Short mmCIF file of C-alpha atoms and ligand atoms in Angstrom, two decimals:
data_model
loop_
_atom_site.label_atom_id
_atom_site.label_comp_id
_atom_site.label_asym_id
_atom_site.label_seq_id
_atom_site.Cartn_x
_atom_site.Cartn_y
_atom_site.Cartn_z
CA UNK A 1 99.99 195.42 87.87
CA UNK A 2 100.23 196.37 84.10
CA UNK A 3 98.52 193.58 81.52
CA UNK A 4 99.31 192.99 78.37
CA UNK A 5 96.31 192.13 75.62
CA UNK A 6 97.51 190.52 71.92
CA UNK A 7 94.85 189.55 70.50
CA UNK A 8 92.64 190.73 66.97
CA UNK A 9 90.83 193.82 66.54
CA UNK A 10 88.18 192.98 63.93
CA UNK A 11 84.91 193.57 62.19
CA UNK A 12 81.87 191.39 62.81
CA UNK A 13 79.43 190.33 61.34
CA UNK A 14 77.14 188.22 63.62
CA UNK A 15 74.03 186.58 63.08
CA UNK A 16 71.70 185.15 66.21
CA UNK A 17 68.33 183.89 66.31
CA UNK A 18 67.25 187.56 67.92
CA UNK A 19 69.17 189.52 65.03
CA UNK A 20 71.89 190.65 62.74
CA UNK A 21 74.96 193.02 62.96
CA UNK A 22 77.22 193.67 60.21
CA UNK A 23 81.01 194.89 60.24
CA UNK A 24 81.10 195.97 63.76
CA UNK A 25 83.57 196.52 66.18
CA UNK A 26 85.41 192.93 67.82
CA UNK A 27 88.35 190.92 68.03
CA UNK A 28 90.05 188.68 70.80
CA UNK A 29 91.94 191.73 71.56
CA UNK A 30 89.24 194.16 71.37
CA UNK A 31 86.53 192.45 74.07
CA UNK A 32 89.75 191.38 76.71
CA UNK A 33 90.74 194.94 76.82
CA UNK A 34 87.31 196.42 77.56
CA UNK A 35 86.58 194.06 80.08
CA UNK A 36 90.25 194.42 81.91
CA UNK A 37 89.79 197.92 81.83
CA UNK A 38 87.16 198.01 84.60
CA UNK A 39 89.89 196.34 87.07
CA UNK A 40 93.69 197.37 85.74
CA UNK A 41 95.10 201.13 85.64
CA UNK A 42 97.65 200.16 82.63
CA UNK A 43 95.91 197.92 80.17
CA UNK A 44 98.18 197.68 76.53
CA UNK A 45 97.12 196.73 73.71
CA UNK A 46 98.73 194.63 70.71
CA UNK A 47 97.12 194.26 67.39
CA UNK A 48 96.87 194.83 63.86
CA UNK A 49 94.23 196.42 61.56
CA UNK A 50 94.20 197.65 58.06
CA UNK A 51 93.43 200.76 56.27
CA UNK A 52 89.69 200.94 56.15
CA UNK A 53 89.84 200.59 60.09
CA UNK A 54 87.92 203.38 61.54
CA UNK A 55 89.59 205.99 64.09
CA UNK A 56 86.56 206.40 66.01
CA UNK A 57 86.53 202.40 66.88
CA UNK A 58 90.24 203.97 68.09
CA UNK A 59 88.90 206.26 69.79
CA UNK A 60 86.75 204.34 71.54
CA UNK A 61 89.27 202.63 72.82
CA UNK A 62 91.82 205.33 73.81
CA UNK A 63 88.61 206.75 75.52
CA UNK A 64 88.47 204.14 78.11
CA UNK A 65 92.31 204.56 79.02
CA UNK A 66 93.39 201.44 76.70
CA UNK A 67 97.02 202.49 76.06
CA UNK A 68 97.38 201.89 71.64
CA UNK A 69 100.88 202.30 71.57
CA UNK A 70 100.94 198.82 70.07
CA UNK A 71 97.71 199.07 67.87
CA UNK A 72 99.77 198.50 64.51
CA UNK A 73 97.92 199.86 61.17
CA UNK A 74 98.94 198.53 58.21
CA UNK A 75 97.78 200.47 55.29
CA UNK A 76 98.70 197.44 52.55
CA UNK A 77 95.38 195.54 53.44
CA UNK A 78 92.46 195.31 54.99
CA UNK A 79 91.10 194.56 59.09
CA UNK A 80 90.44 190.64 59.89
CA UNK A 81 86.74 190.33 59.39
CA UNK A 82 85.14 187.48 61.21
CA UNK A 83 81.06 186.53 60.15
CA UNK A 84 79.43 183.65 62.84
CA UNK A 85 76.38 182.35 63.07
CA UNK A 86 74.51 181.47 66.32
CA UNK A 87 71.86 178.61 66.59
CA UNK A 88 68.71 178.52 68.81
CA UNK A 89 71.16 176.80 71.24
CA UNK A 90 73.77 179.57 71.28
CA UNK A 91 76.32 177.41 72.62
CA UNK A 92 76.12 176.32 68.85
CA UNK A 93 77.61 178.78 66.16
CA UNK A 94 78.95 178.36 62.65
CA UNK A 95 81.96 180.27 61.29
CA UNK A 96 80.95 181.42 58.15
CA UNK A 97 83.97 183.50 57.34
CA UNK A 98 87.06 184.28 58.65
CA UNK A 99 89.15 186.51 56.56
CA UNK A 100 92.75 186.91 57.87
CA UNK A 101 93.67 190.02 55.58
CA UNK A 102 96.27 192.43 57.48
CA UNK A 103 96.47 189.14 60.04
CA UNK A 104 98.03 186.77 57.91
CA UNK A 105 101.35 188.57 57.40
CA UNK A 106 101.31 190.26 61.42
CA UNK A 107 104.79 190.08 63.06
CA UNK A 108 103.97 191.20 66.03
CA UNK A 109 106.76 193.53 67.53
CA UNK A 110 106.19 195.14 71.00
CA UNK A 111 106.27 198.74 71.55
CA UNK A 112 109.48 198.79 74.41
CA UNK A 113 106.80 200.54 76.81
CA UNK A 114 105.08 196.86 77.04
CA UNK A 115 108.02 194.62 77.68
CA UNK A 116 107.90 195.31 81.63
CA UNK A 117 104.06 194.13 81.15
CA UNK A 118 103.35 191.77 84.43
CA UNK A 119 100.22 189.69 83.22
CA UNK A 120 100.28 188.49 79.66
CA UNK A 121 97.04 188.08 78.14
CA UNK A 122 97.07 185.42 75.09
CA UNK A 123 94.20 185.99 73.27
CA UNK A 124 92.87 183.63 70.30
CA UNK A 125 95.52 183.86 67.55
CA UNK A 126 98.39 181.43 65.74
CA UNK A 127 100.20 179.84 68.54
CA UNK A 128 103.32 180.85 67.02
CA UNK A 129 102.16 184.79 67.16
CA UNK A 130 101.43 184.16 70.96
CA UNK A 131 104.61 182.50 71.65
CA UNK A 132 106.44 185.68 69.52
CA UNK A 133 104.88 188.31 71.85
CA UNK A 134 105.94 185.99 75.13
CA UNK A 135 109.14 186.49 73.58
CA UNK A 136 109.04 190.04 73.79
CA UNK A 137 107.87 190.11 77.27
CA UNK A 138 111.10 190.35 80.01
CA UNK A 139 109.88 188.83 83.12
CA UNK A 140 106.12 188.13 82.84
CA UNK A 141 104.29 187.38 86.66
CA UNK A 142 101.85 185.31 84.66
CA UNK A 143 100.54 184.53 81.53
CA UNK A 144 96.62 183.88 80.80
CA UNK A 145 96.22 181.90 76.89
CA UNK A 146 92.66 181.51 75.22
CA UNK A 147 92.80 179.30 72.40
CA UNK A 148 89.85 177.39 70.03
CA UNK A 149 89.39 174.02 68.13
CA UNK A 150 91.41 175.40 64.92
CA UNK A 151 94.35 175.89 66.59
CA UNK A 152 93.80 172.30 68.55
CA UNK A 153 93.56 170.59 65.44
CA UNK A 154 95.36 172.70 62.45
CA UNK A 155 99.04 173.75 64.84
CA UNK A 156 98.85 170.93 67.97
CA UNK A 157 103.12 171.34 68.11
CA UNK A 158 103.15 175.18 68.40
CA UNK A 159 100.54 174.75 70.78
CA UNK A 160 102.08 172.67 73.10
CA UNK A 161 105.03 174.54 72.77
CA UNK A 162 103.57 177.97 74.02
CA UNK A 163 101.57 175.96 76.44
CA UNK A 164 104.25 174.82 78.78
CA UNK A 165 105.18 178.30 79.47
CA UNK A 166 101.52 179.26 80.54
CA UNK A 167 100.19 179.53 83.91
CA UNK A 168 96.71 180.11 82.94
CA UNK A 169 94.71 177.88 80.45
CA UNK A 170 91.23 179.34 80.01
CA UNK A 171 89.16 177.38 77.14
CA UNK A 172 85.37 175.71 76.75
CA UNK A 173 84.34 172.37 77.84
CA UNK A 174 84.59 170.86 73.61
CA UNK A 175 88.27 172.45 73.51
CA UNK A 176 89.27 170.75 76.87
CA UNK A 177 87.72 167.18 75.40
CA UNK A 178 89.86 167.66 72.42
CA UNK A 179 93.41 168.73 73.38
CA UNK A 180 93.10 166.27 76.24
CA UNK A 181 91.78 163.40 74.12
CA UNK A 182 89.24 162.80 77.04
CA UNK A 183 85.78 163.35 77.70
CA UNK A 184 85.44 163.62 81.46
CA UNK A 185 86.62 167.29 82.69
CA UNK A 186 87.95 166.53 85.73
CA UNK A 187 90.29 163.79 83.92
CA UNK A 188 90.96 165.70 80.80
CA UNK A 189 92.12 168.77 83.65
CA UNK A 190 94.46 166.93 84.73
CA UNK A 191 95.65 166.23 81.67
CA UNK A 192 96.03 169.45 80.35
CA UNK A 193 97.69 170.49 83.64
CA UNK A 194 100.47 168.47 82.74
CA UNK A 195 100.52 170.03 79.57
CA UNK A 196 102.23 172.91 81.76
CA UNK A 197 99.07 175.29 83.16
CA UNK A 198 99.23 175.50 86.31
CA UNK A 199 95.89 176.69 86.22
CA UNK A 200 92.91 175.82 84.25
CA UNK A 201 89.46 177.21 83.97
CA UNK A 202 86.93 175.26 81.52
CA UNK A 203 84.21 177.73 80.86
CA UNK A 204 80.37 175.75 80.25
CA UNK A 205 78.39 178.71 78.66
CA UNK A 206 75.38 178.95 80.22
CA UNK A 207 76.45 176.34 82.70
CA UNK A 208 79.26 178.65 84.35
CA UNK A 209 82.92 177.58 84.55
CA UNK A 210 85.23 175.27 86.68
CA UNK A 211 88.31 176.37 87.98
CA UNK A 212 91.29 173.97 88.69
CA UNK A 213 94.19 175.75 90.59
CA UNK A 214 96.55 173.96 92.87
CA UNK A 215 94.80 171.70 95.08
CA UNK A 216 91.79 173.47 94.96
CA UNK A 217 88.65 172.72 92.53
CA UNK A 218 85.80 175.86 92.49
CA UNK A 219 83.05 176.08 90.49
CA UNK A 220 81.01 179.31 89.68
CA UNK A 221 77.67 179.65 87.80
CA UNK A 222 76.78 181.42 85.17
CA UNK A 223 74.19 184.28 85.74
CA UNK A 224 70.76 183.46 84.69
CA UNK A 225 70.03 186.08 82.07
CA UNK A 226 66.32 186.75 80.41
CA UNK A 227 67.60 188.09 77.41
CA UNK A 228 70.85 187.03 75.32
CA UNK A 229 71.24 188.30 72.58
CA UNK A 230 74.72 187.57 71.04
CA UNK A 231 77.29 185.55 73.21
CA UNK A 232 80.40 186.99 70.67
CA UNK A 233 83.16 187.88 73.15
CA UNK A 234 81.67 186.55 75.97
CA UNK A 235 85.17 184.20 76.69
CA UNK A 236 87.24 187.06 75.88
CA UNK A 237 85.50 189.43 78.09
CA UNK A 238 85.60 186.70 80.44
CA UNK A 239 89.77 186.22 80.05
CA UNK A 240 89.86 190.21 80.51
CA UNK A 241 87.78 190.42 83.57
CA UNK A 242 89.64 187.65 85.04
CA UNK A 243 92.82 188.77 84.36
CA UNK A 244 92.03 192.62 85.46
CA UNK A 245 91.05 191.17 88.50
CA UNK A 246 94.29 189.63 89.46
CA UNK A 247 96.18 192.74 87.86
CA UNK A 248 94.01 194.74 90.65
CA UNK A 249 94.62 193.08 93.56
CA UNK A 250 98.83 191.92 92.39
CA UNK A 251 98.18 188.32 93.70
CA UNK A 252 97.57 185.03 92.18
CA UNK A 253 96.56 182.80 94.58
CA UNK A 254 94.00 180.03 94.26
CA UNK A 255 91.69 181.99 96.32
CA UNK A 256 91.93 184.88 94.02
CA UNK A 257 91.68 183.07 90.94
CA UNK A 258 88.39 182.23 92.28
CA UNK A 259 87.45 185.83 92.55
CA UNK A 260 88.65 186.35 89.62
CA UNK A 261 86.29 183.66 87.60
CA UNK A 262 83.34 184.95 89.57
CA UNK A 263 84.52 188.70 88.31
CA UNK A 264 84.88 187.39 84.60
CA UNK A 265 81.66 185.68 84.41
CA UNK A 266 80.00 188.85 86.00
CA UNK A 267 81.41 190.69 83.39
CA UNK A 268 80.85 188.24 80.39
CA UNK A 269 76.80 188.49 81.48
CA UNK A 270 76.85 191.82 80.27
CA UNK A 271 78.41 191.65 77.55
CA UNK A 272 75.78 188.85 75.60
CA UNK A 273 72.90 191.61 76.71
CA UNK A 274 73.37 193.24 73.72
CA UNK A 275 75.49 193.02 70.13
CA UNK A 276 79.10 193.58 70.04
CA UNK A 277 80.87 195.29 72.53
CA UNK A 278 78.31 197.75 73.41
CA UNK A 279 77.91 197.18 76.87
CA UNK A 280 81.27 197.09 77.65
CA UNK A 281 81.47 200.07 76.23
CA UNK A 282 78.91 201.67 78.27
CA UNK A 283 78.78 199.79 81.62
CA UNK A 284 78.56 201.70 84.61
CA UNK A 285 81.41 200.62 87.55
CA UNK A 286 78.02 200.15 90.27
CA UNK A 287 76.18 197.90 87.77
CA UNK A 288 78.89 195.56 87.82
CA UNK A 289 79.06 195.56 91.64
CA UNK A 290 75.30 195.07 91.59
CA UNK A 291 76.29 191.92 89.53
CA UNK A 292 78.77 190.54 91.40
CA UNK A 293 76.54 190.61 94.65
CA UNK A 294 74.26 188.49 92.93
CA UNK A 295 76.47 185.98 92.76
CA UNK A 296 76.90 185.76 96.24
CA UNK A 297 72.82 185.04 96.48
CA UNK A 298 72.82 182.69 93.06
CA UNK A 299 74.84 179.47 94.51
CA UNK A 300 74.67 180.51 98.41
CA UNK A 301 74.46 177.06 99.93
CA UNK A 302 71.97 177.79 103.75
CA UNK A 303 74.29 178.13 106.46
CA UNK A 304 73.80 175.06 108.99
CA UNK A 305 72.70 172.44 106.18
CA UNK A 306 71.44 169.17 108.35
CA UNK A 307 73.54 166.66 106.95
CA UNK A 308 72.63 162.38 107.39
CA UNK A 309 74.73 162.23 109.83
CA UNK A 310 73.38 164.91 112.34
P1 AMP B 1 84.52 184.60 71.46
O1 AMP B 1 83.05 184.74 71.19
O2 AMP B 1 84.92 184.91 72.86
O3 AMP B 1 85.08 183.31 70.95
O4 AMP B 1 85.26 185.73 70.61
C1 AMP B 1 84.77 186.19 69.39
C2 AMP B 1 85.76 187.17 68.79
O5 AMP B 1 86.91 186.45 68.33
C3 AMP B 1 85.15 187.88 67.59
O6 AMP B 1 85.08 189.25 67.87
C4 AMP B 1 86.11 187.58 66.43
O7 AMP B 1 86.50 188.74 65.73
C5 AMP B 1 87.32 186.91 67.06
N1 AMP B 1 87.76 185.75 66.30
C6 AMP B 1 87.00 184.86 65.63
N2 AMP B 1 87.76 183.93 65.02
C7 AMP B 1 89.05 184.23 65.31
C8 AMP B 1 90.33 183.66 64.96
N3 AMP B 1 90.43 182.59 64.16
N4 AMP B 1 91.43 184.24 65.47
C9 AMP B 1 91.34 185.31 66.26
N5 AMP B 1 90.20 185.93 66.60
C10 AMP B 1 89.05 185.40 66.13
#
């Protein structure tokens, strides 16, 4: 199945506890295709950048198969720049700036190659941008949204809007508390649910994420890495590994939404190894497999578990 990535393509500036990158490749749009890429044959593409973006960050990209008939460059401005900062805890980081530049006038306007585009990926962007590019899209099979606390709390009526025609809500445990108004997941799942996702996953960092499609509840762990060194595009690569997988194997199931989270959270464990998108970049197909079989092994529960009543 074809998939569909709007999203931004962006420099980064990142700070962590274990070091500092400045102006480097990332964007929503940027980590969801790299990761997708491993799973999909036709992954597209749908951003802006400005004139000082560099064509060997396009290149990249076009190296890896990522179709850029939809990459827009707008030579009146400059690339959204993004600078965070990442506490001890990394679940904790600050925005320190967030310059919209070429973003803050995008329109966007799909390329007629991506309006057959089977699964829609949302990435993090003005509600009413996501909803435009829906718009665009003929007869999507389903459509995967990532969202974050600004949009929660600046646009809560475009977000709703776009929401009920989303199948797949995939946001962190503090975003689910607020746009549900309620603190216990399970609760504020249900909630959202009725928002209009069918199907929700509430990613917990380090804690792995929950999955909440049809009847069925599934929760997959996070892989217990050594060494993190910058969690920047972890969700996204998470969204794009998750949605690749589905595009793969053309069904949507519970059960392969499950196989799906486990494939995004494989992927998103790279991806914090190092800064920026470098792994992703680099990652060889059998070290990913390697990956993924450890998460058979990490939450295996022993066959034949005595239980009080035996
Ligand atoms: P994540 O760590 O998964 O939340 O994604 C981080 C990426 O999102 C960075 O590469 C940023 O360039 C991008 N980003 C940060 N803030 C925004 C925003 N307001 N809208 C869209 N993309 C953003």
């Amino acid at each position: 199945m074809s998939l569909l990535a709007v999203g931004t393509v962006a420099f980064d500036t990142i700070e962590t506890p274990f070091g500092r990158a400045e102006r480097i490749l990332g964007g929503s749009a940027t980590y969801i295709t790299l990761a997708a890429r491993f799973f999909a044959d036709t992954v597209r593409l749908n951003a802006v950048v400005g004139s000082d973006f560099p064509e060997a960050h396009v290149d990249l990209l076009r190296a890896r198969g990522i179709d850029l008939n939809g990459l827009v460059r707008d030579g009146d401005g400059e690339t959204f720049f993004w600078a965070g900062r990442y506490h001890y805890d990394l679940n904790q980081r600050d925005t320190l700036a967030t310059h919209l530049n070429v973003l803050a006038t995008f329109e966007p306007d799909l390329p007629a190659s991506y309006r057959d585009s089977r699964i829609v990926c949302l990435g993090n962007l003005d509600p009413t941008v996501q909803m435009q590019v829906l718009d665009q899209v003929d007869a999507p099979e389903l459509v995967v949204l990532d969202t974050m606390n600004y949009w929660i709390e600046n646009t809560p009526d475009a977000l709703r809007t776009v929401l009920e025609r989303v199948d797949v809500l995939i946001i962190n445990d503090a975003e689910a508390r607020e746009l549900s108004g309620e603190p216990n997941l399970v609760r504020a799942a249900r909630l959202i649910r009725d928002m209009g996702p069918d199907t929700l996953v509430i990613k917990k960092g380090e804690h792995g994420a929950l999955l909440f499609a049809g009847e069925t509840v599934f929760s997959a762990p996070a892989y217990p890495l050594e060494d993190i060194h910058d969690p920047t595009g972890a969700g996204d690569t998470f969204l794009g590994g998750f949605a690749g997988h589905l595009a793969r194997t053309g069904t949507t199931d519970p059960e392969a939404m499950k196989e799906a989270v486990v494939m995004g959270s494989a992927l998103a464990s790279f991806v914090v190894e190092a800064f920026g998108p470098e792994q992703l970049l680099h990652l060889p197909a059998e070290a990913l497999e390697q990956r993924v079989r450890a998460f058979y092994q990490l939450s295996a529960i022993p066959e034949g578990l005595a239980l009080l009543s035996e």
